[in-house]
Short mmCIF file of C-alpha atoms in Angstrom, two decimals:
data_model
loop_
_atom_site.label_atom_id
_atom_site.label_comp_id
_atom_site.label_asym_id
_atom_site.label_seq_id
_atom_site.Cartn_x
_atom_site.Cartn_y
_atom_site.Cartn_z
CA UNK A 5 0.00 0.00 0.00
CA UNK A 6 1.13 3.47 -0.81
CA UNK A 7 -0.29 5.17 2.20
CA UNK A 8 1.38 8.45 1.50
CA UNK A 9 0.08 8.59 -2.00
CA UNK A 10 -3.38 7.39 -1.06
CA UNK A 11 -3.59 9.84 1.80
CA UNK A 12 -2.43 12.57 -0.47
CA UNK A 13 -5.06 11.61 -2.97
CA UNK A 14 -7.77 11.55 -0.37
CA UNK A 15 -6.58 14.79 1.02
CA UNK A 16 -6.53 16.35 -2.39
CA UNK A 17 -10.02 15.07 -3.00
CA UNK A 18 -11.17 16.37 0.33
CA UNK A 19 -9.57 19.67 -0.40
CA UNK A 20 -11.46 19.74 -3.64
CA UNK A 21 -14.66 19.18 -1.77
CA UNK A 22 -13.90 21.26 1.24
CA UNK A 23 -12.71 24.42 -0.35
CA UNK A 24 -12.26 27.39 1.98
CA UNK A 25 -15.36 29.33 2.46
CA UNK A 26 -15.27 32.80 0.87
CA UNK A 27 -14.89 35.73 3.20
CA UNK A 28 -18.19 37.42 3.90
CA UNK A 29 -18.72 40.55 1.78
CA UNK A 30 -18.32 43.79 3.66
CA UNK A 31 -21.37 46.00 3.48
CA UNK A 32 -20.66 49.38 1.78
CA UNK A 33 -20.57 52.31 4.14
CA UNK A 34 -23.52 54.60 3.59
CA UNK A 35 -22.59 57.73 1.52
CA UNK A 36 -22.55 61.01 3.38
CA UNK A 37 -25.48 63.10 2.12
CA UNK A 38 -25.08 66.90 1.95
CA UNK A 39 -28.31 68.86 1.63
CA UNK A 40 -27.78 72.33 0.10
CA UNK A 41 -29.77 74.93 1.88
CA UNK A 42 -30.90 77.67 -0.52
CA UNK A 43 -31.84 80.95 1.05
CA UNK A 44 -34.22 82.89 -1.17
CA UNK A 45 -33.10 86.44 -1.78
CA UNK A 46 -35.57 89.23 -1.35
CA UNK A 47 -36.08 92.13 -3.71
CA UNK A 48 -35.74 95.47 -1.92
CA UNK A 49 -37.79 98.53 -2.71
CA UNK A 50 -36.04 101.04 -5.00
CA UNK A 51 -37.69 104.23 -6.25
CA UNK A 52 -36.71 107.57 -7.78
CA UNK A 53 -38.43 110.94 -7.47
CA UNK A 54 -37.65 114.23 -9.23
CA UNK A 55 -38.41 117.83 -8.36
CA UNK A 56 -39.80 118.23 -11.90
CA UNK A 57 -39.94 116.36 -15.19
CA UNK A 58 -40.11 119.56 -17.29
CA UNK A 59 -37.43 122.18 -16.67
CA UNK A 60 -36.39 125.45 -18.23
CA UNK A 61 -32.84 125.56 -19.51
CA UNK A 62 -30.19 125.68 -16.79
CA UNK A 63 -32.49 124.94 -13.87
CA UNK A 64 -31.51 122.68 -10.98
CA UNK A 65 -33.05 119.23 -10.80
CA UNK A 66 -33.39 117.55 -7.40
CA UNK A 67 -33.12 113.76 -7.56
CA UNK A 68 -34.03 111.46 -4.64
CA UNK A 69 -33.46 107.71 -4.61
CA UNK A 70 -35.10 105.60 -1.90
CA UNK A 71 -33.79 102.13 -1.00
CA UNK A 72 -35.73 99.85 1.33
CA UNK A 73 -34.12 97.60 4.00
CA UNK A 74 -31.19 95.48 2.79
CA UNK A 75 -28.68 93.18 4.49
CA UNK A 76 -25.37 94.97 3.97
CA UNK A 77 -25.18 96.99 0.76
CA UNK A 78 -26.60 100.52 1.08
CA UNK A 79 -25.12 102.06 -2.07
CA UNK A 80 -27.15 103.16 -5.08
CA UNK A 81 -26.19 104.60 -8.47
CA UNK A 82 -28.08 107.03 -10.68
CA UNK A 83 -27.75 106.73 -14.46
CA UNK A 84 -28.71 109.07 -17.31
CA UNK A 85 -29.16 108.72 -21.05
CA UNK A 86 -28.75 111.87 -23.16
CA UNK A 87 -31.44 111.98 -25.83
CA UNK A 88 -29.39 114.00 -28.30
CA UNK A 89 -26.20 111.92 -28.28
CA UNK A 90 -27.70 108.59 -27.09
CA UNK A 91 -24.83 108.33 -24.63
CA UNK A 92 -25.35 107.14 -21.07
CA UNK A 93 -23.26 107.52 -17.94
CA UNK A 94 -23.46 107.34 -14.15
CA UNK A 95 -24.42 110.75 -12.80
CA UNK A 96 -23.99 110.00 -9.08
CA UNK A 97 -23.23 107.10 -6.73
CA UNK A 98 -23.61 107.15 -2.97
CA UNK A 99 -24.92 105.56 0.20
CA UNK A 100 -28.45 106.18 1.38
CA UNK A 101 -28.99 107.81 4.75
CA UNK A 102 -30.70 106.30 7.79
CA UNK A 103 -34.07 106.93 6.19
CA UNK A 104 -32.98 105.07 3.05
CA UNK A 105 -32.66 108.18 0.89
CA UNK A 106 -29.88 109.43 -1.37
CA UNK A 107 -30.45 112.99 -2.66
CA UNK A 108 -28.46 115.29 -4.91
CA UNK A 109 -28.97 118.34 -7.17
CA UNK A 110 -28.08 118.35 -10.87
CA UNK A 111 -27.72 121.44 -13.07
CA UNK A 112 -29.58 120.24 -16.13
CA UNK A 113 -28.95 121.50 -19.65
CA UNK A 114 -30.61 118.88 -21.86
CA UNK A 115 -33.35 116.27 -21.95
CA UNK A 116 -32.35 112.93 -20.45
CA UNK A 117 -33.78 109.64 -19.21
CA UNK A 118 -32.93 108.93 -15.56
CA UNK A 119 -32.92 105.65 -13.61
CA UNK A 120 -31.40 104.20 -10.44
CA UNK A 121 -29.77 100.85 -9.72
CA UNK A 122 -28.88 98.75 -6.68
CA UNK A 123 -26.27 96.02 -7.23
CA UNK A 124 -27.57 93.68 -4.53
CA UNK A 125 -25.78 91.71 -1.79
CA UNK A 126 -25.79 88.23 -0.24
CA UNK A 127 -29.43 88.50 0.81
CA UNK A 128 -30.86 90.98 -1.70
CA UNK A 129 -31.46 90.92 -5.43
CA UNK A 130 -30.11 93.61 -7.72
CA UNK A 131 -32.80 96.12 -8.71
CA UNK A 132 -33.13 98.77 -11.44
CA UNK A 133 -35.89 101.37 -11.61
CA UNK A 134 -37.84 102.22 -14.72
CA UNK A 135 -36.43 105.16 -16.70
CA UNK A 136 -38.05 108.58 -16.28
CA UNK A 137 -37.70 111.31 -18.92
CA UNK A 138 -36.88 114.79 -17.65
CA UNK A 139 -37.45 117.30 -20.45
CA UNK A 140 -35.29 120.43 -20.54
CA UNK A 141 -36.16 123.49 -22.57
CA UNK A 142 -33.99 126.04 -24.35
CA UNK A 143 -33.66 129.78 -23.81
CA UNK A 144 -34.27 132.27 -26.63
CA UNK A 145 -33.50 135.89 -25.80
CA UNK A 146 -33.43 139.02 -27.92
CA UNK A 147 -33.68 142.80 -27.80
CA UNK A 148 -33.99 145.73 -30.17
CA UNK A 149 -31.35 148.33 -30.89
CA UNK A 150 -31.29 151.58 -32.95
CA UNK A 151 -34.39 152.96 -31.21
CA UNK A 152 -34.33 156.49 -29.82
CA UNK A 153 -36.92 156.27 -27.02
CA UNK A 154 -39.47 154.06 -25.27
CA UNK A 155 -43.07 154.63 -24.37
CA UNK A 156 -45.77 152.76 -22.52
CA UNK A 157 -48.75 151.56 -24.53
CA UNK A 158 -51.54 149.20 -23.49
CA UNK A 159 -49.44 147.86 -20.64
CA UNK A 160 -46.35 147.25 -22.79
CA UNK A 161 -43.01 148.95 -23.18
CA UNK A 162 -42.71 150.05 -26.80
CA UNK A 163 -39.46 150.94 -28.61
CA UNK A 164 -39.73 154.03 -30.84
CA UNK A 165 -37.81 154.27 -34.11
CA UNK A 166 -37.35 157.13 -36.55
CA UNK A 167 -38.63 156.34 -40.03
CA UNK A 168 -35.09 156.63 -41.39
CA UNK A 169 -33.60 154.15 -38.92
CA UNK A 170 -33.27 150.39 -39.34
CA UNK A 171 -34.76 148.45 -36.40
CA UNK A 172 -32.40 145.64 -35.43
CA UNK A 173 -33.47 142.69 -33.27
CA UNK A 174 -30.53 140.62 -32.00
CA UNK A 175 -30.32 137.64 -29.69
CA UNK A 176 -29.21 134.07 -29.05
CA UNK A 177 -30.58 130.60 -28.43
CA UNK A 178 -29.09 128.68 -25.51
CA UNK A 179 -27.64 126.06 -25.53
CA UNK A 180 -25.77 126.42 -28.80
CA UNK A 181 -28.01 125.52 -31.76
CA UNK A 182 -25.86 126.97 -34.55
CA UNK A 183 -27.22 126.11 -37.99
CA UNK A 184 -30.70 125.27 -36.74
CA UNK A 185 -33.69 127.38 -37.73
CA UNK A 186 -35.60 130.02 -35.87
CA UNK A 187 -38.92 131.57 -36.82
CA UNK A 188 -39.60 135.31 -36.77
CA UNK A 189 -43.22 136.44 -36.52
CA UNK A 190 -44.20 140.10 -37.01
CA UNK A 191 -47.68 141.49 -36.34
CA UNK A 192 -49.36 144.91 -36.42
CA UNK A 193 -52.33 146.26 -34.50
CA UNK A 194 -55.24 147.42 -36.70
CA UNK A 195 -57.15 149.11 -33.91
CA UNK A 196 -59.11 146.00 -32.96
CA UNK A 197 -56.77 143.01 -33.03
CA UNK A 198 -53.29 141.85 -33.94
CA UNK A 199 -52.80 140.85 -37.58
CA UNK A 200 -49.89 138.75 -38.81
CA UNK A 201 -47.54 140.43 -41.23
CA UNK A 202 -45.95 137.08 -42.08
CA UNK A 203 -43.43 134.74 -40.48
CA UNK A 204 -40.01 133.86 -41.85
CA UNK A 205 -37.35 131.31 -40.93
CA UNK A 206 -33.64 131.94 -40.54
CA UNK A 207 -30.69 129.75 -39.64
CA UNK A 208 -28.81 130.59 -36.46
CA UNK A 209 -25.28 131.77 -37.11
CA UNK A 210 -22.09 130.69 -35.39
CA UNK A 211 -22.45 131.08 -31.66
CA UNK A 212 -26.18 130.32 -31.93
CA UNK A 213 -26.88 134.01 -32.59
CA UNK A 214 -29.38 135.85 -34.76
CA UNK A 215 -29.68 139.40 -36.05
CA UNK A 216 -32.80 140.58 -37.87
CA UNK A 217 -32.99 143.95 -39.63
CA UNK A 218 -36.33 145.53 -40.47
CA UNK A 219 -36.39 147.71 -43.57
CA UNK A 220 -37.18 151.39 -42.90
CA UNK A 221 -40.35 151.19 -44.97
CA UNK A 222 -42.71 150.12 -42.23
CA UNK A 223 -45.73 152.46 -42.10
CA UNK A 224 -45.64 155.08 -39.39
CA UNK A 225 -48.21 155.32 -36.63
CA UNK A 226 -48.82 151.60 -36.17
CA UNK A 227 -47.93 149.47 -33.19
CA UNK A 228 -45.87 146.41 -34.10
CA UNK A 229 -44.78 143.36 -32.21
CA UNK A 230 -42.20 140.73 -33.09
CA UNK A 231 -41.31 137.35 -31.56
CA UNK A 232 -38.42 135.01 -32.33
CA UNK A 233 -39.07 131.32 -31.65
CA UNK A 234 -36.89 128.22 -31.63
CA UNK A 235 -38.78 124.96 -32.25
CA UNK A 236 -36.57 122.60 -30.25
CA UNK A 237 -34.81 119.29 -30.96
CA UNK A 238 -34.16 115.99 -29.16
CA UNK A 239 -31.91 117.63 -26.60
CA UNK A 240 -33.98 120.70 -25.76
CA UNK A 241 -37.54 121.90 -26.04
CA UNK A 242 -38.53 125.05 -27.90
CA UNK A 243 -38.57 128.60 -26.55
CA UNK A 244 -39.40 132.15 -27.58
CA UNK A 245 -38.32 135.69 -26.86
CA UNK A 246 -41.91 136.64 -26.23
CA UNK A 247 -43.37 139.68 -27.93
CA UNK A 248 -41.14 142.71 -28.40
CA UNK A 249 -43.21 145.86 -29.09
CA UNK A 250 -42.12 148.70 -31.33
CA UNK A 251 -43.38 151.53 -33.52
CA UNK A 252 -42.15 153.90 -36.24
CA UNK A 253 -42.52 157.65 -35.71
CA UNK A 254 -41.56 160.63 -37.89
#
């Protein structure tokens, strides 16, 4: 008998039958779950108010921006868009006061659209107000020369001219509107009402100036009145000198 070999064979057979049990599978560790907490931002109140939305040329505009409660940021900006050039820029930036107001004065010379903005912070959304148009007029001024005296008539100051003189009405339109047209209207009083003697248009010269000469053939003894008007453009509204009264004597 070959005990060694037989035992080896049996052992091998047993080993084939009695294989080592597999190690138990390790359960996977549960994944760490992170829940993102989203904090909804609020939209603060933002408004603009203006002292006027229709100004004469060169008047001061008062602008007030109000910002409601916010977390940290208390700064606002005020923007403008020039109608004539279509260019925009930031007019002012600053922090609101304890009442939530930021106020400043602006010397205005042309029509613009104004709006305010708040850039937001960690708890507040950015906000922009709706644009508001502030219309700015022009200024047309003029006066007569070559008259020799003045008189009062029907509540008006009237310039008196000799028949041989040449009445001259000179003036300017502000801001500079060189090359643009003005309209000159002349009327006479027929004893009952004012009657138009015709209107004419002229182009403003360099420096936005005008000079209008009246021929010395106007009938004597009548009361006349003349007005120069500028019609306006995108940047500025129209304006007029108002009536200038005059007469021709001997």
